[in-house]
mmCIF file of C-alpha atoms and ligand atoms in Angstrom:
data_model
loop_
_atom_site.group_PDB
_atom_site.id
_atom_site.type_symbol
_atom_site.label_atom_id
_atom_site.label_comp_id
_atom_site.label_asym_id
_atom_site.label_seq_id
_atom_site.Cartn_x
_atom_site.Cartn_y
_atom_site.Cartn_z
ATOM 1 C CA UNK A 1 95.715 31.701 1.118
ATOM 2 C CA UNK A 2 96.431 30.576 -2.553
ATOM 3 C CA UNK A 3 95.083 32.631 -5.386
ATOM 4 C CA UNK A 4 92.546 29.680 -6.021
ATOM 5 C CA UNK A 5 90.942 28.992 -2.681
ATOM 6 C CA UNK A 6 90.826 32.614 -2.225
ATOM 7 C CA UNK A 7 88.801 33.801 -6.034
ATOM 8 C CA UNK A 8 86.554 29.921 -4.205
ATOM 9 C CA UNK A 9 85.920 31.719 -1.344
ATOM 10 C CA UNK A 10 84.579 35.124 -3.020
ATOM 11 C CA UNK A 11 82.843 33.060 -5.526
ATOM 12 C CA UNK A 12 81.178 31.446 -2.907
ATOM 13 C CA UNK A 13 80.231 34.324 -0.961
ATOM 14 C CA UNK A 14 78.938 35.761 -3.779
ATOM 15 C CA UNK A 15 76.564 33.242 -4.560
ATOM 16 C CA UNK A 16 75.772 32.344 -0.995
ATOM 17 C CA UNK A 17 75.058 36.183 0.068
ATOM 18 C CA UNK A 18 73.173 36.011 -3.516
ATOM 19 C CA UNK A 19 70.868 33.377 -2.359
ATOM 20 C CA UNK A 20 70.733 34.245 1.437
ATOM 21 C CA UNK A 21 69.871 38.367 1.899
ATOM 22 C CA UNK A 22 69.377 39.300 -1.945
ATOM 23 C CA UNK A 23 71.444 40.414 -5.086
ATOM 24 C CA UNK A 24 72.230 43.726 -3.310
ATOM 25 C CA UNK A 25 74.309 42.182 -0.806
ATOM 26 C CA UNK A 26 76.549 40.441 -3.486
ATOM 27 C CA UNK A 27 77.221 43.789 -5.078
ATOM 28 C CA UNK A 28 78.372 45.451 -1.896
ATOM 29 C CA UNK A 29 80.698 41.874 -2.035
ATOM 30 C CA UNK A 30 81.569 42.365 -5.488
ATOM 31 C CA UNK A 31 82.380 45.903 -5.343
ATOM 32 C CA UNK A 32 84.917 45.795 -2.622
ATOM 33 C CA UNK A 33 86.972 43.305 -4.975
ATOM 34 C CA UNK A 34 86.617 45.873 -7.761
ATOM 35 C CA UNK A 35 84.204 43.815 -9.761
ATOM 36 C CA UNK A 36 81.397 46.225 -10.627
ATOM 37 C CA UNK A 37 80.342 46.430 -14.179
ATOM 38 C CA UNK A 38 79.690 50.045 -15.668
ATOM 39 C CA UNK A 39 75.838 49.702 -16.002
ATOM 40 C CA UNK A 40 75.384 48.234 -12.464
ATOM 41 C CA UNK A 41 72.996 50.664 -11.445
ATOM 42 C CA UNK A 42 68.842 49.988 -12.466
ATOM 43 C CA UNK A 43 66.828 46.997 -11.780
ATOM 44 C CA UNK A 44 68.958 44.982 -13.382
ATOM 45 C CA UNK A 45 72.517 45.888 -12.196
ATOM 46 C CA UNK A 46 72.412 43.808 -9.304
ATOM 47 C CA UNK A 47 72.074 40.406 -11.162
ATOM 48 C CA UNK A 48 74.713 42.150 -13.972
ATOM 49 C CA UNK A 49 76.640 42.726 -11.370
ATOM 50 C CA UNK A 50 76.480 39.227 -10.255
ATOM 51 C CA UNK A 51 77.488 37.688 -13.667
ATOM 52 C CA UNK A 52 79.948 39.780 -14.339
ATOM 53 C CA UNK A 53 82.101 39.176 -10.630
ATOM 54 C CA UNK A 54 81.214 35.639 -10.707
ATOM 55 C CA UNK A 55 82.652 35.172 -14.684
ATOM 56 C CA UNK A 56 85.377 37.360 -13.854
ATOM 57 C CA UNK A 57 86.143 35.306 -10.913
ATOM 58 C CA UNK A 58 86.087 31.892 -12.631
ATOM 59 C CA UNK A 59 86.796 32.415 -16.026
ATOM 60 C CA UNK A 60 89.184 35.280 -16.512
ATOM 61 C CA UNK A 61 91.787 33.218 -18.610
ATOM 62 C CA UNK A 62 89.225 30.556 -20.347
ATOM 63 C CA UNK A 63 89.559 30.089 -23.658
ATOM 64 C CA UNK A 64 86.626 30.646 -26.041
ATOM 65 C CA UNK A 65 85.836 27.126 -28.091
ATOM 66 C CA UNK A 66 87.876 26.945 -31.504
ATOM 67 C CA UNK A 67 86.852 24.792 -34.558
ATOM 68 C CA UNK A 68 88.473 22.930 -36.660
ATOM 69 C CA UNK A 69 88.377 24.032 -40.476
ATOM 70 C CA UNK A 70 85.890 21.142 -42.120
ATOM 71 C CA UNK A 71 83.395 22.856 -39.284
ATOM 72 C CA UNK A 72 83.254 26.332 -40.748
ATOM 73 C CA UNK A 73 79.926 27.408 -41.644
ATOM 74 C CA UNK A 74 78.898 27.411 -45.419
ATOM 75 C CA UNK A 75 76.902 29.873 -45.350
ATOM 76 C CA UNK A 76 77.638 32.717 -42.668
ATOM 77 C CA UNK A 77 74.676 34.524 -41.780
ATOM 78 C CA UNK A 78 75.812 38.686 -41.877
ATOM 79 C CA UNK A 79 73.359 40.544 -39.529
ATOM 80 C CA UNK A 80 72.262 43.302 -41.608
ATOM 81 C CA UNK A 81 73.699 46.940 -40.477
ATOM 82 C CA UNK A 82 72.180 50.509 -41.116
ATOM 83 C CA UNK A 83 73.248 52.052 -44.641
ATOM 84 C CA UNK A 84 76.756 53.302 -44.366
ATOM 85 C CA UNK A 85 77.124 57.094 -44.928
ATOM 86 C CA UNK A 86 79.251 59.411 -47.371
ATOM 87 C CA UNK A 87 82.234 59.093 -45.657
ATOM 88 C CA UNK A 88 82.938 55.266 -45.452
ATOM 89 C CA UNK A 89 81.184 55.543 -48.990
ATOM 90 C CA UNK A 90 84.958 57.225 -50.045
ATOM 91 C CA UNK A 91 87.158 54.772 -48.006
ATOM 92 C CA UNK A 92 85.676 52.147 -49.795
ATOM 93 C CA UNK A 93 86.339 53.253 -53.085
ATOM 94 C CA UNK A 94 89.736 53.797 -51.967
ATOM 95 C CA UNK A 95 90.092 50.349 -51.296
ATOM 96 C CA UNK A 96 90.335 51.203 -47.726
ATOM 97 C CA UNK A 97 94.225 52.414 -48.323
ATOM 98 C CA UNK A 98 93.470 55.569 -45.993
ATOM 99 C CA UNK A 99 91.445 54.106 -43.402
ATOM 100 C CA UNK A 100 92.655 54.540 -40.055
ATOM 101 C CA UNK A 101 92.264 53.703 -36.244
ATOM 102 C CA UNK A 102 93.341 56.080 -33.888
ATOM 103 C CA UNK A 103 94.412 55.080 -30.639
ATOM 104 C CA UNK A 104 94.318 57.391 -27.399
ATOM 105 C CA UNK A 105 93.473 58.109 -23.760
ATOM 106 C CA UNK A 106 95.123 56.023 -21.327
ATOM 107 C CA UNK A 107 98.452 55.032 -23.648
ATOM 108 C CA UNK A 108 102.283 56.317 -23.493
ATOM 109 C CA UNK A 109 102.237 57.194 -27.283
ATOM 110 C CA UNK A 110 98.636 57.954 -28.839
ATOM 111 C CA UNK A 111 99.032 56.845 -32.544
ATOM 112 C CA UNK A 112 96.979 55.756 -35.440
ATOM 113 C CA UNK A 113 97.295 53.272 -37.880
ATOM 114 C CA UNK A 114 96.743 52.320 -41.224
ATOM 115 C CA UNK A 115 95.201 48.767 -42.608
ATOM 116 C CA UNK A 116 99.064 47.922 -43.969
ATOM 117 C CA UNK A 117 100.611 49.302 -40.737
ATOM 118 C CA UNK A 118 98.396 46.709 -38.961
ATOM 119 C CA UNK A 119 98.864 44.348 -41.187
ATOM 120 C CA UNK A 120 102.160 44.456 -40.646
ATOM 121 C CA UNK A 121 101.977 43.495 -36.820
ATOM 122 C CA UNK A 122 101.999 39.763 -35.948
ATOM 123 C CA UNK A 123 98.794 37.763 -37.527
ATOM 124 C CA UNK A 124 97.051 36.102 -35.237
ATOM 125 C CA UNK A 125 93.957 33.933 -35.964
ATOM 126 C CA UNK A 126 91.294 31.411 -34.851
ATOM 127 C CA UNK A 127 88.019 29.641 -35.482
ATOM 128 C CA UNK A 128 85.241 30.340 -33.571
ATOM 129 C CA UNK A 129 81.626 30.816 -33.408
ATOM 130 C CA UNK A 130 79.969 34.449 -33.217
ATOM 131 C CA UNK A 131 76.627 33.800 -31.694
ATOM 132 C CA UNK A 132 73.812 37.023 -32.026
ATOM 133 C CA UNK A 133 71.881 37.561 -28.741
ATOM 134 C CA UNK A 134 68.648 37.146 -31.481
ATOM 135 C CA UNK A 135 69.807 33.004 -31.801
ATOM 136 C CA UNK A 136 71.384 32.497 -34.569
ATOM 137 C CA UNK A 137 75.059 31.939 -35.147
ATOM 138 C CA UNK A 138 77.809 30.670 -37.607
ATOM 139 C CA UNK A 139 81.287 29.425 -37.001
ATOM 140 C CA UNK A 140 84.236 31.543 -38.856
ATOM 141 C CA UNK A 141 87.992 32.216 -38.977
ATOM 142 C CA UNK A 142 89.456 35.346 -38.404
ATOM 143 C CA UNK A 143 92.497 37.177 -38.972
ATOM 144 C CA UNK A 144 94.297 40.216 -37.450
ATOM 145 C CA UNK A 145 96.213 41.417 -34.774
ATOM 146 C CA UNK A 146 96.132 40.776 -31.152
ATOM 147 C CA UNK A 147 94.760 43.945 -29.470
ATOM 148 C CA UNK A 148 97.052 43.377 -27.107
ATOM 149 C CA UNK A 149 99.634 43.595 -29.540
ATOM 150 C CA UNK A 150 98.485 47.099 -30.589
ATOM 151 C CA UNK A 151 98.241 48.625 -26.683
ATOM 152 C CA UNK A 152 101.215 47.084 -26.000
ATOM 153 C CA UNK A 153 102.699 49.249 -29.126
ATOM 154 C CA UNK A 154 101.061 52.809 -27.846
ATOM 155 C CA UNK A 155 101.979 51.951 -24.079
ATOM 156 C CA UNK A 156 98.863 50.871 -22.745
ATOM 157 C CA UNK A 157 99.240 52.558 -18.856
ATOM 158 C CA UNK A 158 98.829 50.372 -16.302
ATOM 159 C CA UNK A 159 95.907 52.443 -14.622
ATOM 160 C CA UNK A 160 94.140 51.863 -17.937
ATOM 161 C CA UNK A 161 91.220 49.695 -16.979
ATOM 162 C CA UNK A 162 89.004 49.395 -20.327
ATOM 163 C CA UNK A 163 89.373 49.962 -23.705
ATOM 164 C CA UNK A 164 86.436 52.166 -25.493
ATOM 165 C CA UNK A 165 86.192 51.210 -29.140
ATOM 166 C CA UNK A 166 84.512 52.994 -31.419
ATOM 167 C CA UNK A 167 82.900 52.551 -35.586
ATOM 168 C CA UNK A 168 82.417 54.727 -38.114
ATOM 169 C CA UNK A 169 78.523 54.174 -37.313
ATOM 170 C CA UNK A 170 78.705 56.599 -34.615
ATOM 171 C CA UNK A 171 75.684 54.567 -32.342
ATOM 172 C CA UNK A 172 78.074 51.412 -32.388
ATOM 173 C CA UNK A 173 80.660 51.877 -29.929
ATOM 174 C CA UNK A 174 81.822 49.093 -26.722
ATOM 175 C CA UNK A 175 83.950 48.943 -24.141
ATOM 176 C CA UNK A 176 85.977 45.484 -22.407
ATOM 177 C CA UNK A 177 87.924 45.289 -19.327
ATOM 178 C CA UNK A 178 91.683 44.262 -19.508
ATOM 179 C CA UNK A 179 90.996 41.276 -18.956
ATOM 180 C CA UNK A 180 88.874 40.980 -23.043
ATOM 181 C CA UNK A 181 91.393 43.490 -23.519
ATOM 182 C CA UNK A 182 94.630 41.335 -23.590
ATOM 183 C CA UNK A 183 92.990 38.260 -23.596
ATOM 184 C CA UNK A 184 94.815 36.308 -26.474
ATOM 185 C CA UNK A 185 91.713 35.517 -28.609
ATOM 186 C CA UNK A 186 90.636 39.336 -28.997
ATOM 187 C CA UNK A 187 91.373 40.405 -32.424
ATOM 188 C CA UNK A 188 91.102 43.523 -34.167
ATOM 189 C CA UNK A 189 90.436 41.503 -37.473
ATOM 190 C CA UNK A 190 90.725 42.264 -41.202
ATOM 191 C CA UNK A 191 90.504 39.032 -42.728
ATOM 192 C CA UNK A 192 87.725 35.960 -42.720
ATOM 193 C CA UNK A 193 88.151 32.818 -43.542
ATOM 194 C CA UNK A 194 91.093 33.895 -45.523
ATOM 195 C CA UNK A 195 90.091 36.572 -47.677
ATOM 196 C CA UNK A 196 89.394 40.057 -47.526
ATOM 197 C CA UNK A 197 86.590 40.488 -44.554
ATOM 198 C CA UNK A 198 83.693 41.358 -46.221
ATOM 199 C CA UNK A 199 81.737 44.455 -45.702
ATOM 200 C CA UNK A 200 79.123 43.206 -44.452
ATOM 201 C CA UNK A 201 80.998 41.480 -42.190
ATOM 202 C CA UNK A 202 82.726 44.424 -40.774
ATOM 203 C CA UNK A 203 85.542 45.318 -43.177
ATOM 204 C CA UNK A 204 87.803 46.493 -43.403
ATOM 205 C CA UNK A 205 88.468 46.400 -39.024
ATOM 206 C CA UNK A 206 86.582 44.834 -36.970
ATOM 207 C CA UNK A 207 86.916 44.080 -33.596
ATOM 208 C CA UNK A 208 86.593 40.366 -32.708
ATOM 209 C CA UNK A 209 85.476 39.537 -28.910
ATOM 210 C CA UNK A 210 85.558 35.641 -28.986
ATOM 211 C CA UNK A 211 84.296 35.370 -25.285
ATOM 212 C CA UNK A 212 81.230 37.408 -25.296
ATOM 213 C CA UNK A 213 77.595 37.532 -27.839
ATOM 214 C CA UNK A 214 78.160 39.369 -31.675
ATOM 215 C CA UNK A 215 76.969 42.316 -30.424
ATOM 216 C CA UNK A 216 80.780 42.785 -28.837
ATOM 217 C CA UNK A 217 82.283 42.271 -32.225
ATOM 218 C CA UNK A 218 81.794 45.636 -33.295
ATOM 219 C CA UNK A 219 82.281 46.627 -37.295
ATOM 220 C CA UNK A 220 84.215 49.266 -39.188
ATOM 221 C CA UNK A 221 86.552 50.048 -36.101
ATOM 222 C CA UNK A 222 87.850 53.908 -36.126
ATOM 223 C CA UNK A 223 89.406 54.662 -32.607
ATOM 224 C CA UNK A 224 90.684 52.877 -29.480
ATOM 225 C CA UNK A 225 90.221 54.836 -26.193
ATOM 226 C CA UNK A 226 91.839 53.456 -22.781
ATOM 227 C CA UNK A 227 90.142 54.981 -19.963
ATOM 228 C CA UNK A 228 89.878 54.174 -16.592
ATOM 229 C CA UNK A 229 86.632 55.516 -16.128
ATOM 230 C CA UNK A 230 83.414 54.535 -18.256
ATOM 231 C CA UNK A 231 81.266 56.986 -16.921
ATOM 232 C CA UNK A 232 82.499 59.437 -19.565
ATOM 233 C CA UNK A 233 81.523 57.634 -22.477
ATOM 234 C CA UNK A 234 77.693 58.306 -23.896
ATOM 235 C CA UNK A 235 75.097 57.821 -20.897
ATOM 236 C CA UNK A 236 77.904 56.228 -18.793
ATOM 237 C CA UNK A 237 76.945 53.284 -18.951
ATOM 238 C CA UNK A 238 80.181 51.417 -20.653
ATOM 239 C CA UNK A 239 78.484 51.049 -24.346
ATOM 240 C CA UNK A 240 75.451 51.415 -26.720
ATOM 241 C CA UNK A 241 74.425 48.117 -25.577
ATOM 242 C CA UNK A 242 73.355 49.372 -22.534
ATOM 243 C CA UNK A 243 71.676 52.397 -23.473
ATOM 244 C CA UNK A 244 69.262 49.874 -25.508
ATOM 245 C CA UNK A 245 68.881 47.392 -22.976
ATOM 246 C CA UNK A 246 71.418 44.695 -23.579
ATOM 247 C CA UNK A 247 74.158 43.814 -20.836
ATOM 248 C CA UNK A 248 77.340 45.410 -20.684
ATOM 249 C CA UNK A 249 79.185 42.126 -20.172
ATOM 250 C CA UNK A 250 77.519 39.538 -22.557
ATOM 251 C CA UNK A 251 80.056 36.748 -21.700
ATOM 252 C CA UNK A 252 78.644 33.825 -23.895
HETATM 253 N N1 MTE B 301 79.132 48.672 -36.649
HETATM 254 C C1 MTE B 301 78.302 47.657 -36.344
HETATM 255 N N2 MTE B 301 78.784 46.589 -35.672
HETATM 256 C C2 MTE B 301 77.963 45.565 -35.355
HETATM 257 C C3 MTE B 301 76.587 45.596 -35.677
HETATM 258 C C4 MTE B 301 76.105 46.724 -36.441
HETATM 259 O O1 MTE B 301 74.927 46.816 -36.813
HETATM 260 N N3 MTE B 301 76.992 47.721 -36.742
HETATM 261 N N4 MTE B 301 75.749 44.542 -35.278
HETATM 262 C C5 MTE B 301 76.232 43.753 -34.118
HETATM 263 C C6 MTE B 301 75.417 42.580 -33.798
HETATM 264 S S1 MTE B 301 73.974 42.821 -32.941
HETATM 265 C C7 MTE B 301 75.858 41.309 -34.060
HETATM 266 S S2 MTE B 301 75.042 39.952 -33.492
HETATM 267 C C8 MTE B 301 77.053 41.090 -34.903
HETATM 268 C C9 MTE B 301 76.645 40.350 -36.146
HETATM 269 O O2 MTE B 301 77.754 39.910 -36.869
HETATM 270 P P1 MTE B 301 77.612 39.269 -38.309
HETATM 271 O O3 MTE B 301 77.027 40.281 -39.256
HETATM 272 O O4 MTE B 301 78.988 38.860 -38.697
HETATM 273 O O5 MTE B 301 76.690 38.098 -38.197
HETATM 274 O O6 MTE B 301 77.725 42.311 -35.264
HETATM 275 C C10 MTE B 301 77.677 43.336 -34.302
HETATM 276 N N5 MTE B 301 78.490 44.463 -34.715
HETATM 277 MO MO1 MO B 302 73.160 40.753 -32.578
#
């Protein structure tokens, strides 16, 4: 069967069994083609479990929408963040020069880099909109590296099956599947709208999810974990998000 009637058929009999004998059904569907999001469990999980197999399905290589530059917004809206501590406090007046992200678990050669070590990879860039799962949104551009680009330089294995990233504010920490992971429009970032990214937008790193709500788009990046196995991280439940009562996946 080709690749496409075949992902038709599961998509189908994912919605079908949805409608017909209940969301539980399409998870037992779901799960046998690997498609089970890490907080599938709850009164939710069957219906996350649903969007997530179904996007997966259908969408794995879709492109989030770019702008054009006359469409960037004027006045970006930065969602305000908890006071940062002591120790970003010193990287800052550093000018970030010793600010590092560390990546490990699931990789060939666990390394850690510096802003001008990344900055030294391939820039990659786009304009898109970052939407908050409160309403609002802006449209931006941002700079940086391809995450792809940097698991491809540690040796990303090919069990790995998420990538955990982590802030410097401790409560703020994600997780994608490979398929955020090397999708082309994922950016560990360190410029918007070509300058410096601000602060309060993040900077110095922050990770850029173009597919799925701000609340993926996590600030002040410190460490890159590939794992095949989310049940390790916090509650087990693949991110903070989660834990406070927002979806895993938040495809947008
Ligand atoms: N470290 C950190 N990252 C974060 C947040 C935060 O408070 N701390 N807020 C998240 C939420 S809920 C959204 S919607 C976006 C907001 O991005 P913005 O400030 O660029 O609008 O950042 C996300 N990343
Ligand atoms: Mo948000």
């Amino acid at each position: 069967m080709s690749k496409l009637s075949r992902r038709k058929l599961i998509t189908t009999g994912l919605t079908v069994t949805a409608g017909a004998s209940g969301l539980v059904a399409a998870a037992k569907l779901a799960k046998r083609y690997g498609l089970i999001p890490p907080d599938s469990g709850g009164i939710y999980g069957p219906g996350e479990t649903l969007t997530y197999a179904t996007q997966r399905l259908l969408t794995r290589h879709s492109l989030a929408r770019e702008f054009s530059r006359s469409q960037i917004s004027k006045n970006p809206f930065a969602n305000e963040v908890a006071p940062l501590g002591e120790d970003f406090k010193r990287f800052q007046l550093g000018a970030f020069t010793d600010w590092r992200v560390a990546v490990d678990g699931m990789v060939a050669r666990p390394a850690s880099f510096s802003l001008a070590e990344l900055k030294g990879f391939p820039r990659r860039g786009h304009i898109t909109m970052i939407q908050c799962e409160e309403g609002w949104s802006y449209i931006a551009e941002w700079t940086g590296v391809a995450l792809s680009h940097v698991l491809e330089r540690v040796g990303a294995l090919p069990q790995a099956r998420y990538v955990v990233y982590r802030s410097i504010q401790t409560d703020w920490w994600e997780s994608i599947d490979m398929a955020d992971a090397l999708h082309p429009q994922t950016l560990l970032t360190y410029e918007m709208n070509g300058g410096e990214l601000p602060v309060g937008f993040g900077g110095p790193l922050r990770m850029r999810v173009s597919r799925q709500l701000g609340y993926k788009s996590v600030k002040y990046i410190t460490r890159l974990t590939m794992t095949d196995n989310l049940k390790q991280f916090g509650k087990g439940l693949g991110s903070a998000s989660p834990e406070g009562g927002y979806a895993w996946f938040a495809g947008a």
